[in-house]
Amino acid sequence: MTVARPVSDAGVKWTADEMMAVAASRRLRDGTVCFVGIGLPSVAANLARHTHAPGCVLIYESGTIGAKP
Amino acid sequence: MPIVPLCDAIRELVRDGDVVALEGFTHLIPHAAGHELIRQGRRDLTLVRMTPDVVYDQLIGMGCARRLVFSWGGNPGVGSLHRLRDAVEHGWPAPLELEEHSHAGMAAAYAAGAANLPFGLLRGYRGGDLPARTRVQTVVCPFTGEELAAVPAHRPDVGIVHAQQADRRGNVQLWGITGVQKETVLASARSIVTVEEIVDELEPPPGAVVLPAWVLDAVSVVPGGAHPSYAHGYYDRDNEFYVAWDAISRERDGFRAWMQRHVLETTDVVEYHASLGPKVAGA
């Protein structure tokens, strides 16, 4: 499925997936303990961990706690 | 407890109609054992697994299964399992009964089976319609009166898992994401473990799980036996393969051609890997 990339006023292009990941990641705070689903949710959680929430604790259904994939 | 070829272990320990659990969540998935079940033409199996993924898509698509007991079926991060869907929606190549659970319910059921208890207890299955269509009952805590979920214990005829190492006496060691492999083996009447290698001494990494030889029925040396899954410390997950599986398995003819070339026309895991070549071979 190809979707035309929207263009912001500043000329930066983004996809819906990218916007969803960013929006979701901003809901996680440093120190949040989060159960993470596979796929886009994992992208969002790790984006948070790599940026504004380095202390975010990720728990995956495979049984890992404090995962840093 | 002997170390035997995988073909012998499967031939002697798995029969048509058995309840078989191939376990390993994301990690150490026993794909090679699944391929051997397909080569030997096992039929009418009840397959049990947390997250049926590529290995059960292959077994179901090759007509080995009559029933699936599972939590979350799909190709993780990629999409739908086309062979599983075809069996459920169109009965191809054979009708498939479904018994669906939550991951926690499956884990509780394995733990109960391993402990020789009749059911697993958990605070789950609430807020959906799954209890109306699966084997779950409500029990009341005798101390607090809280309503909890009871899931029947898993007692497979055969439990099959993959591990990194065994010593020469057949003691097995696995580490990394260890999932419910121990519980699966202990809950099963018979068990087969495929391992990457035999070592002189098991040196335990942190968090390692040991399966002593006296709870196992067969240990087989199957290097690369988890592919396309991974073995921590040995090789990585073949992410490209999981993506490629979507196209390989989408149509019946393409799926059968791939299985013919890479499973039926190979005799073991070494020939399977050789048939894939340096990169994953498409349909």
PDB file of N, CA, C and O in Angstrom, chain A residues 3-20 22:
ATOM      1  N   VAL A   3       1.134   5.310   0.181  1.00  0.00           N
ATOM      2  CA  VAL A   3       0.360   6.488   0.593  1.00  0.00           C
ATOM      3  C   VAL A   3       1.220   7.700   0.312  1.00  0.00           C
ATOM      4  O   VAL A   3       2.414   7.704   0.638  1.00  0.00           O
ATOM      5  N   ALA A   4       0.631   8.706  -0.275  1.00  0.00           N
ATOM      6  CA  ALA A   4       1.399   9.925  -0.530  1.00  0.00           C
ATOM      7  C   ALA A   4       1.854  10.492   0.800  1.00  0.00           C
ATOM      8  O   ALA A   4       1.095  10.558   1.767  1.00  0.00           O
ATOM      9  N   ARG A   5       3.116  10.848   0.896  1.00  0.00           N
ATOM     10  CA  ARG A   5       3.632  11.388   2.141  1.00  0.00           C
ATOM     11  C   ARG A   5       3.144  12.829   2.302  1.00  0.00           C
ATOM     12  O   ARG A   5       3.390  13.664   1.460  1.00  0.00           O
ATOM     13  N   PRO A   6       2.447  13.098   3.408  1.00  0.00           N
ATOM     14  CA  PRO A   6       2.054  14.494   3.663  1.00  0.00           C
ATOM     15  C   PRO A   6       3.301  15.351   3.838  1.00  0.00           C
ATOM     16  O   PRO A   6       4.350  14.857   4.238  1.00  0.00           O
ATOM     17  N   VAL A   7       3.171  16.593   3.535  1.00  0.00           N
ATOM     18  CA  VAL A   7       4.304  17.520   3.661  1.00  0.00           C
ATOM     19  C   VAL A   7       3.905  18.618   4.629  1.00  0.00           C
ATOM     20  O   VAL A   7       2.864  19.241   4.470  1.00  0.00           O
ATOM     21  N   SER A   8       4.719  18.805   5.652  1.00  0.00           N
ATOM     22  CA  SER A   8       4.428  19.854   6.636  1.00  0.00           C
ATOM     23  C   SER A   8       4.797  21.217   6.059  1.00  0.00           C
ATOM     24  O   SER A   8       5.374  21.312   4.977  1.00  0.00           O
ATOM     25  N   ASP A   9       4.473  22.242   6.813  1.00  0.00           N
ATOM     26  CA  ASP A   9       4.794  23.601   6.366  1.00  0.00           C
ATOM     27  C   ASP A   9       6.286  23.777   6.154  1.00  0.00           C
ATOM     28  O   ASP A   9       6.712  24.544   5.291  1.00  0.00           O
ATOM     29  N   ALA A  10       7.061  23.040   6.956  1.00  0.00           N
ATOM     30  CA  ALA A  10       8.523  23.169   6.829  1.00  0.00           C
ATOM     31  C   ALA A  10       9.053  22.310   5.695  1.00  0.00           C
ATOM     32  O   ALA A  10      10.256  22.243   5.485  1.00  0.00           O
ATOM     33  N   GLY A  11       8.173  21.564   4.973  1.00  0.00           N
ATOM     34  CA  GLY A  11       8.618  20.742   3.853  1.00  0.00           C
ATOM     35  C   GLY A  11       9.117  19.370   4.264  1.00  0.00           C
ATOM     36  O   GLY A  11       9.666  18.639   3.448  1.00  0.00           O
ATOM     37  N   VAL A  12       8.916  18.983   5.543  1.00  0.00           N
ATOM     38  CA  VAL A  12       9.385  17.671   5.997  1.00  0.00           C
ATOM     39  C   VAL A  12       8.305  16.626   5.702  1.00  0.00           C
ATOM     40  O   VAL A  12       7.138  16.824   6.008  1.00  0.00           O
ATOM     41  N   LYS A  13       8.684  15.495   5.119  1.00  0.00           N
ATOM     42  CA  LYS A  13       7.708  14.466   4.754  1.00  0.00           C
ATOM     43  C   LYS A  13       7.670  13.390   5.846  1.00  0.00           C
ATOM     44  O   LYS A  13       8.698  13.014   6.389  1.00  0.00           O
ATOM     45  N   TRP A  14       6.458  12.894   6.167  1.00  0.00           N
ATOM     46  CA  TRP A  14       6.332  11.823   7.150  1.00  0.00           C
ATOM     47  C   TRP A  14       5.181  10.907   6.742  1.00  0.00           C
ATOM     48  O   TRP A  14       4.285  11.295   6.010  1.00  0.00           O
ATOM     49  N   THR A  15       5.237   9.654   7.244  1.00  0.00           N
ATOM     50  CA  THR A  15       4.165   8.693   6.969  1.00  0.00           C
ATOM     51  C   THR A  15       3.256   8.595   8.187  1.00  0.00           C
ATOM     52  O   THR A  15       3.611   9.018   9.288  1.00  0.00           O
ATOM     53  N   ALA A  16       2.102   7.998   7.987  1.00  0.00           N
ATOM     54  CA  ALA A  16       1.170   7.800   9.096  1.00  0.00           C
ATOM     55  C   ALA A  16       1.799   6.932  10.177  1.00  0.00           C
ATOM     56  O   ALA A  16       1.646   7.182  11.371  1.00  0.00           O
ATOM     57  N   ASP A  17       2.542   5.875   9.760  1.00  0.00           N
ATOM     58  CA  ASP A  17       3.213   5.008  10.736  1.00  0.00           C
ATOM     59  C   ASP A  17       4.192   5.803  11.589  1.00  0.00           C
ATOM     60  O   ASP A  17       4.282   5.607  12.803  1.00  0.00           O
ATOM     61  N   GLU A  18       4.951   6.673  10.929  1.00  0.00           N
ATOM     62  CA  GLU A  18       5.926   7.463  11.679  1.00  0.00           C
ATOM     63  C   GLU A  18       5.220   8.374  12.672  1.00  0.00           C
ATOM     64  O   GLU A  18       5.630   8.501  13.834  1.00  0.00           O
ATOM     65  N   MET A  19       4.134   8.997  12.269  1.00  0.00           N
ATOM     66  CA  MET A  19       3.405   9.909  13.161  1.00  0.00           C
ATOM     67  C   MET A  19       2.828   9.136  14.333  1.00  0.00           C
ATOM     68  O   MET A  19       2.871   9.591  15.475  1.00  0.00           O
ATOM     69  N   MET A  20       2.283   7.925  14.065  1.00  0.00           N
ATOM     70  CA  MET A  20       1.717   7.120  15.159  1.00  0.00           C
ATOM     71  C   MET A  20       2.797   6.725  16.146  1.00  0.00           C
ATOM     72  O   MET A  20       2.584   6.761  17.366  1.00  0.00           O
ATOM     73  N   VAL A  22       5.641   8.263  16.803  1.00  0.00           N
ATOM     74  CA  VAL A  22       6.079   9.440  17.558  1.00  0.00           C
ATOM     75  C   VAL A  22       5.035   9.812  18.609  1.00  0.00           C
ATOM     76  O   VAL A  22       5.344  10.081  19.778  1.00  0.00           O
TER      77      VAL A  22
END
